[in-house]
Short mmCIF file of C-alpha atoms in Angstrom, two decimals:
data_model
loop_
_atom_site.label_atom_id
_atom_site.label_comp_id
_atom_site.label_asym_id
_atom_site.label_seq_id
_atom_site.Cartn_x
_atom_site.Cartn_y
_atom_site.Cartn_z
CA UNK A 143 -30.76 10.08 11.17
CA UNK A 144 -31.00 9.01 7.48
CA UNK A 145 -32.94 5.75 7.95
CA UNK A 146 -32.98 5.03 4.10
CA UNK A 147 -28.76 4.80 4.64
CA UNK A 148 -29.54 2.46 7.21
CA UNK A 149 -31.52 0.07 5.07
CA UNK A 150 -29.27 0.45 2.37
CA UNK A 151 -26.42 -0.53 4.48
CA UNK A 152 -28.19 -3.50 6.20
CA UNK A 153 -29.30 -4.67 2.52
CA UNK A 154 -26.11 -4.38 0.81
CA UNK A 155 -24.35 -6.40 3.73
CA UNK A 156 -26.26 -8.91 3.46
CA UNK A 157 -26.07 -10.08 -0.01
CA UNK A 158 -22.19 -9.89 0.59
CA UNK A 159 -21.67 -11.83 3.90
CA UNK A 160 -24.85 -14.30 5.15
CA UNK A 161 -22.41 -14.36 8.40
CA UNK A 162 -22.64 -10.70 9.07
CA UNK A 163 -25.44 -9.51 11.35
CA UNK A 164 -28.18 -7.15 11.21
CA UNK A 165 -26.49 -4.08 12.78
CA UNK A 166 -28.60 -1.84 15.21
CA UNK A 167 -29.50 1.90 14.36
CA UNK A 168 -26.67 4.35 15.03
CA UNK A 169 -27.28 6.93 17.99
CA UNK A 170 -25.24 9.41 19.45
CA UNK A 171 -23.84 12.56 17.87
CA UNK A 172 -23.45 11.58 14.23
CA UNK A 173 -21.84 12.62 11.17
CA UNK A 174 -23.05 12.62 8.13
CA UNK A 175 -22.42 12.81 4.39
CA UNK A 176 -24.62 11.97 1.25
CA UNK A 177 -25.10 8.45 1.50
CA UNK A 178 -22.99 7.55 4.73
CA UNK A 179 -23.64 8.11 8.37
CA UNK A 180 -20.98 7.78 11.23
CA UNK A 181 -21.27 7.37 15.19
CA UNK A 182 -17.15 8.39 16.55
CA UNK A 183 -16.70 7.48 20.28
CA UNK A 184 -13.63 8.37 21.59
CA UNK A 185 -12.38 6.49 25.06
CA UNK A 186 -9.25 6.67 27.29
CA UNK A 187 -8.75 3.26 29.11
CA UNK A 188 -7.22 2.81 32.97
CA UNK A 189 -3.60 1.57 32.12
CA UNK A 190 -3.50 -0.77 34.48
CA UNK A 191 -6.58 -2.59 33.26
CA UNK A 192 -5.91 -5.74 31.07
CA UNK A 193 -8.08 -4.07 27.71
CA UNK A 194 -5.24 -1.74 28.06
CA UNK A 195 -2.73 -4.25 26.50
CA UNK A 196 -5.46 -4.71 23.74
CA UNK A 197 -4.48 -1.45 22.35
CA UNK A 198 -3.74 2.29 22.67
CA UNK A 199 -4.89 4.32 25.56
CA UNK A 200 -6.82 6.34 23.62
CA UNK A 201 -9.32 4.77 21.23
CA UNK A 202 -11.12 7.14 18.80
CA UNK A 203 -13.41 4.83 16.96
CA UNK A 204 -15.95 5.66 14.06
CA UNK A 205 -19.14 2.98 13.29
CA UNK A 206 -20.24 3.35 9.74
CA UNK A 207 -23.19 3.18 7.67
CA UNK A 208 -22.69 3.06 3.50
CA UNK A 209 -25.46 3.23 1.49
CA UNK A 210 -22.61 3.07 -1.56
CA UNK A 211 -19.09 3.16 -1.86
CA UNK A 212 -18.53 7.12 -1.06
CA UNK A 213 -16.77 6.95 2.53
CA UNK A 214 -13.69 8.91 1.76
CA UNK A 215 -16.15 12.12 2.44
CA UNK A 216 -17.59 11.02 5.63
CA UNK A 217 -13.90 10.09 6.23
CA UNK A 218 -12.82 13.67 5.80
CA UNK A 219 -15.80 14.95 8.18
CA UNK A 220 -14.01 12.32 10.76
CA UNK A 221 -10.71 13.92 10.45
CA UNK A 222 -12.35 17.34 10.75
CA UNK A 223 -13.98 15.78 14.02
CA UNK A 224 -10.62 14.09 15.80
CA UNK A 225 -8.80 17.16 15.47
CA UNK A 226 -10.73 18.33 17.32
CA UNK A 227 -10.41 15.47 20.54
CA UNK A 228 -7.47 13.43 19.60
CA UNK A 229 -3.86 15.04 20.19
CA UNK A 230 -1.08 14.78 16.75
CA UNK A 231 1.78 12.79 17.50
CA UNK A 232 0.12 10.96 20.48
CA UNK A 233 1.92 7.45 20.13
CA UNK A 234 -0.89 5.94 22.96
CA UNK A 235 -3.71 6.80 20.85
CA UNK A 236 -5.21 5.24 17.64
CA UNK A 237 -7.66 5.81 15.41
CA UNK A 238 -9.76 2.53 14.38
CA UNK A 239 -12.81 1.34 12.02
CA UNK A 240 -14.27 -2.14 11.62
CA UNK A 241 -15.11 -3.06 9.04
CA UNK A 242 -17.16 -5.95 6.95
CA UNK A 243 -14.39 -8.08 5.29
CA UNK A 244 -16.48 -8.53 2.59
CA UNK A 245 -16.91 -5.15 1.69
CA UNK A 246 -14.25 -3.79 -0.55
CA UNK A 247 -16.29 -0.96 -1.86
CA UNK A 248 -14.62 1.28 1.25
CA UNK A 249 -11.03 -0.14 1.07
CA UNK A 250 -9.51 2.62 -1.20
CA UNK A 251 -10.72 5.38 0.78
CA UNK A 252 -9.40 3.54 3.76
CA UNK A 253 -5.75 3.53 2.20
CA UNK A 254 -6.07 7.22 0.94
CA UNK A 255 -6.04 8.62 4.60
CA UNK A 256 -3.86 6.47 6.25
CA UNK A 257 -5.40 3.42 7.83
CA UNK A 258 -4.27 0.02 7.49
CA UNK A 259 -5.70 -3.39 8.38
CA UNK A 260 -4.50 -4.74 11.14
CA UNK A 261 -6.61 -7.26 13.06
CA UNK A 262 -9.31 -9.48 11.27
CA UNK A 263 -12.33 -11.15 13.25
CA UNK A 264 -12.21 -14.41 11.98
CA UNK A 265 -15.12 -17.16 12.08
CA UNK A 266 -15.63 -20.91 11.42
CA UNK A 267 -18.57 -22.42 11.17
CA UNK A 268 -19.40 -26.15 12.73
CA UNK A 269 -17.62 -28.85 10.80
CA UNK A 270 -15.34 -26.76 9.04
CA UNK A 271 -11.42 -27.14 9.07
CA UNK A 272 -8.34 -29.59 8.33
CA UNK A 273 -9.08 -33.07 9.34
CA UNK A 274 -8.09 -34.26 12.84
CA UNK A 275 -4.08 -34.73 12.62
CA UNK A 276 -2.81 -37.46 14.59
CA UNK A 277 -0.69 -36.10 17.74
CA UNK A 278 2.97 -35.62 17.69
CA UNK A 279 4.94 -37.92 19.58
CA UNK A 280 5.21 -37.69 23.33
CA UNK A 281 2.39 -34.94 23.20
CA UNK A 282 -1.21 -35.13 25.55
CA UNK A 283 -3.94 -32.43 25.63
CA UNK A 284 -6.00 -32.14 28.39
CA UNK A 285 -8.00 -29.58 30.34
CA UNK A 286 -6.01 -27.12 32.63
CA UNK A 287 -6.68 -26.70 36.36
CA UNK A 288 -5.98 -24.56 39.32
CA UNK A 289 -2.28 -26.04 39.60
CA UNK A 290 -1.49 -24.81 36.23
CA UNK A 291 -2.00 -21.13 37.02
CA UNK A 292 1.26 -20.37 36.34
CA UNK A 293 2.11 -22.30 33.26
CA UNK A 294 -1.42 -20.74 31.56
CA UNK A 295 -0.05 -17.29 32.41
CA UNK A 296 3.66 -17.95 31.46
CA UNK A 297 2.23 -19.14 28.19
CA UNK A 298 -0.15 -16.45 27.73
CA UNK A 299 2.29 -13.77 28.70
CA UNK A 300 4.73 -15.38 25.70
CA UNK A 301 1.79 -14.75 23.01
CA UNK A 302 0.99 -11.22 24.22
CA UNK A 303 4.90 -10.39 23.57
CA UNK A 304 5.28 -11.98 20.49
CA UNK A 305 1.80 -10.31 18.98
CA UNK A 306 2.97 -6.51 20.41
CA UNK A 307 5.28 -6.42 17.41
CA UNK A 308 2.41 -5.91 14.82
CA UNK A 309 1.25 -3.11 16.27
CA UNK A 310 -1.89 -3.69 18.17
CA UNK A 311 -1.29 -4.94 21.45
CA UNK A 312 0.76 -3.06 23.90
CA UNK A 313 2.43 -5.06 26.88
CA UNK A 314 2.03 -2.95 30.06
CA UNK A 315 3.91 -2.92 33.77
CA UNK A 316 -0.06 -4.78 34.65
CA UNK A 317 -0.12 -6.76 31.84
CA UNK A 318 0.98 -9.90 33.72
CA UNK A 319 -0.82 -9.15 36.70
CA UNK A 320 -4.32 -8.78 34.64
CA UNK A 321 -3.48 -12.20 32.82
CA UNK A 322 -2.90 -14.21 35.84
CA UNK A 323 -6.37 -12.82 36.92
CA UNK A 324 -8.33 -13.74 33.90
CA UNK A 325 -6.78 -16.52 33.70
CA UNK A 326 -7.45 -17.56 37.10
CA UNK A 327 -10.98 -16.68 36.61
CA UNK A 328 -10.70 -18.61 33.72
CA UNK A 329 -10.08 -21.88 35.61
CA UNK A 330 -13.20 -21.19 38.01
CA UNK A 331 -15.70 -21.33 35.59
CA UNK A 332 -18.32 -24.16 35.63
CA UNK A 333 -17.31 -25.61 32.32
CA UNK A 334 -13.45 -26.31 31.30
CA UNK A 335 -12.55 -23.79 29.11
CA UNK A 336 -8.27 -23.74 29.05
CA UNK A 337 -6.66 -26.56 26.96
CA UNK A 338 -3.13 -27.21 27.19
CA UNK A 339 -1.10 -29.23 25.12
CA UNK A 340 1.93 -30.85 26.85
CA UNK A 341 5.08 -32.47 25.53
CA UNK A 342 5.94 -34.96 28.66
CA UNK A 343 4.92 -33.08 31.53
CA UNK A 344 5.19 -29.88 30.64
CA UNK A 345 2.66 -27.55 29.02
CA UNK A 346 4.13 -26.47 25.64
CA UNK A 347 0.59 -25.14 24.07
CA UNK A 348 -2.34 -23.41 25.25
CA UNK A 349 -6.03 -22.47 23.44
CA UNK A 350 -8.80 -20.33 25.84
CA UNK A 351 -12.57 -20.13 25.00
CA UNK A 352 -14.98 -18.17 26.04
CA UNK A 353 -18.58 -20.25 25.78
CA UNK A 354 -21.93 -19.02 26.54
CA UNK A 355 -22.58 -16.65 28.29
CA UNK A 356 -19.26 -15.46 28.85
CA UNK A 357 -19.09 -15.19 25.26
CA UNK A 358 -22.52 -12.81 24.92
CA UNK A 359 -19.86 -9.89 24.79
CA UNK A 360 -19.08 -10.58 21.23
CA UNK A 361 -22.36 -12.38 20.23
CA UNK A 362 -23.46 -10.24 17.84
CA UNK A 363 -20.67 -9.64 15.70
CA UNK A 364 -22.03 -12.63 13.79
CA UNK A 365 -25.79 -13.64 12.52
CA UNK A 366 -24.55 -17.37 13.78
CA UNK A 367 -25.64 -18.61 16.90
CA UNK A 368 -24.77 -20.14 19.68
CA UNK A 369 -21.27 -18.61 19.53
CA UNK A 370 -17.86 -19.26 21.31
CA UNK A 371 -14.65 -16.81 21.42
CA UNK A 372 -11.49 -18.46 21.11
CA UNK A 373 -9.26 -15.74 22.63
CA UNK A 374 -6.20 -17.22 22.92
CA UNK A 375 -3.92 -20.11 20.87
CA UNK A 376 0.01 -20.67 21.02
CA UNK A 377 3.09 -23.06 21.13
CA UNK A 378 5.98 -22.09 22.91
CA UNK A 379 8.34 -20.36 20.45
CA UNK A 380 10.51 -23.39 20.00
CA UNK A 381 8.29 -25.95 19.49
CA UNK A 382 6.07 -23.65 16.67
CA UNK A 383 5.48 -25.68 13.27
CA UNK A 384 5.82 -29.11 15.16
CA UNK A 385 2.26 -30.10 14.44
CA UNK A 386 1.50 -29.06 18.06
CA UNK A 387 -0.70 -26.29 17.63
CA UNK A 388 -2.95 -27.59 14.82
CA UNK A 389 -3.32 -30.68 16.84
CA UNK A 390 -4.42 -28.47 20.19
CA UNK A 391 -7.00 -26.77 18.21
CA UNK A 392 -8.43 -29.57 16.14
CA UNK A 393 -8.88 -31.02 19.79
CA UNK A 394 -11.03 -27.80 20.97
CA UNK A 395 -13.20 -27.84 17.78
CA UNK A 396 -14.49 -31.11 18.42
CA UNK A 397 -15.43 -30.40 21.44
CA UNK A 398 -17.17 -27.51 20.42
CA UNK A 399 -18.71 -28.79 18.02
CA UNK A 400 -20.10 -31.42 20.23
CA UNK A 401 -21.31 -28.88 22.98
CA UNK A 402 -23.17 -27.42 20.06
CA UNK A 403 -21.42 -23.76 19.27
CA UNK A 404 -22.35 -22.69 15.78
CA UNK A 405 -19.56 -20.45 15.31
CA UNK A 406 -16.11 -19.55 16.55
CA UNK A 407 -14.64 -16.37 16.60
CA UNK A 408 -11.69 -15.05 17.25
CA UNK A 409 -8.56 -12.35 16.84
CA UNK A 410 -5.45 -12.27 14.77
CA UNK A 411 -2.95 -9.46 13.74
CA UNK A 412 -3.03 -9.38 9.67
CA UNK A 413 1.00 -8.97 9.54
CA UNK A 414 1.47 -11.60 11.62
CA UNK A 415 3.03 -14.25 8.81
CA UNK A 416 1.82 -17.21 11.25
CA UNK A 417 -1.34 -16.51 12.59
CA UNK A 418 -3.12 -15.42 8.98
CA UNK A 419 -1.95 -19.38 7.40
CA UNK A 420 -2.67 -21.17 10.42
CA UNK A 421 -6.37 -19.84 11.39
CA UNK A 422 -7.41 -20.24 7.62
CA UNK A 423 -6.11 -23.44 7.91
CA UNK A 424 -7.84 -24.24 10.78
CA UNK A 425 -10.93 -23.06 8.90
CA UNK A 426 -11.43 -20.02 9.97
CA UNK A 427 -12.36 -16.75 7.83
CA UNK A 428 -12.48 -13.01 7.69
CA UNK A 429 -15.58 -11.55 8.84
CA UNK A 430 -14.30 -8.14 10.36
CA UNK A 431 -11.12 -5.99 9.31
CA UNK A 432 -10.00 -3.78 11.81
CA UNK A 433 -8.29 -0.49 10.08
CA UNK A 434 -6.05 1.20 12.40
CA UNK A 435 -4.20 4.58 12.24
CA UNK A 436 -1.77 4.79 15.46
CA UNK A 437 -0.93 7.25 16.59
CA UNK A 438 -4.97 8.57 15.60
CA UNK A 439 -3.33 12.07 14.28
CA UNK A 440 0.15 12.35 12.94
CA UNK A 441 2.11 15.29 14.33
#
């Protein structure tokens, strides 16, 4: 391993994103070019887990270190490497990177061999976002309980199917059956962590959070600390630009805020044309891109 790449990646990172943590050392079977390192893990999923709806079966992923702005070699030594695992023309599979938002110096390369950005980890800080709005008329938030199982899920389900159009998530024969179980487990945790929004009595919006510890899985994607995920927001389809939603989440962040979370992260689809205005209004930022190539090999 070329430990002076490492510190050269960890350094330049740093002076572009203070957000950005200090990643660990690569291991594994890496490749390697003058001035870049790369750690590909390739994984095939159970279909009728819930991650499956997260994304292809077949996830090929590569973890990069830069000491410069050279990846499109270490890119070709990648391509050299999944034609090797990954079968061309497989529509289940994808190829993926994450990378630094921040960090432009890579984009180019990116571009040159097919990838394209597709899902951003955003993050707010504490404080940060539009002022509290005042609710729309006839609408209440409140936490959800075990009675509204079924709304949670019929709400979820509705923001899985709208999101599968950009490409990232797929909705599955289980898909429905593994939401109504997270979401159920959800609702047992110790601390409330569904909000719904209701117009009358009827849920119309929904936010999820995961908060510590639950959120430790994606803890150090971020220097920040304590950290929440917010893995879920949406308005039913016909009530979307009503004021709902901003209200619903301006609700969870003060809460948040007052439990203490440093930062919130969460999820969106970059061609989405609602998610990308709303979270940045909402105060949130890029801190990851996600480049995907799907299927990982083209026939």
């Amino acid at each position: 391993m070329d430990i002076d790449v490492e510190r050269q990646h960890a350094a330049r990172l740093a002076l572009l994103d203070p957000l950005l943590p200090a990643d660990p050392p690569l291991s594994g079977d890496l490749i390697d070019t003058i001035g870049a390192l790369g750690a590909p893990v390739s994984t095939e999923l159970d279909p009728d887990s819930l991650d499956a709806t997260w994304g292809a079966l077949r996830r090929h992923t590569l973890t990069v270190r830069l000491a410069g702005d050279e990846l499109g070699p270490l890119l070709d030594r990648w391509e050299e490497h999944l034609a090797r695992v990954a079968t061309p023309g497989d529509e289940d599979s994808v190829a993926a990177i994450v990378w630094p938002s921040r960090d432009t110096a890579a984009v180019r390369a990116l571009v040159h061999h097919g990838f394209a950005p597709l899902l951003v980890t955003a993050v707010r800080r504490a404080g940060i976002g539009s002022p509290s709005p005042a609710l729309p008329p006839g609408v209440t938030i409140r936490h959800a309980t075990n009675v509204d199982l079924v709304a949670c899920v019929a709400l979820n389900v509705e923001v899985v199917r709208y999101d599968t159009q950009f490409g990232a998530l797929t909705e599955r024969p289980s898909t429905e059956v593994g939401l109504r179980q997270h979401t159920a487990d959800l609702l047992a945790r110790e601390h409330p962590c569904i909000w719904l929004a209701e117009l009358g009595s009827r849920p119309v919006g929904i936010v999820t959070v995961d908060l510590p510890p639950h959120s430790d899985w994606i803890a150090d994607r971020t220097s920040a600390s304590p950290v929440a995920y917010l893995g879920l927001g949406g308005v039913r389809a016909d009530l979307r630009s009503t004021g709902i939603g901003t209200a619903l989440v301006a609700h969870v962040h003060r809460e948040l805020d007052q439990l203490g979370i440093a930062a919130t992260l969460l999820h969106y689809a970059l061609p989405n044309p609602r998610s990308v205005p709303f979270w940045s209004t909402q105060g949130y930022r890029p801190l990851w891109t996600s480049w995907h190539r799907r299927p990982a090999l083209r026939p």
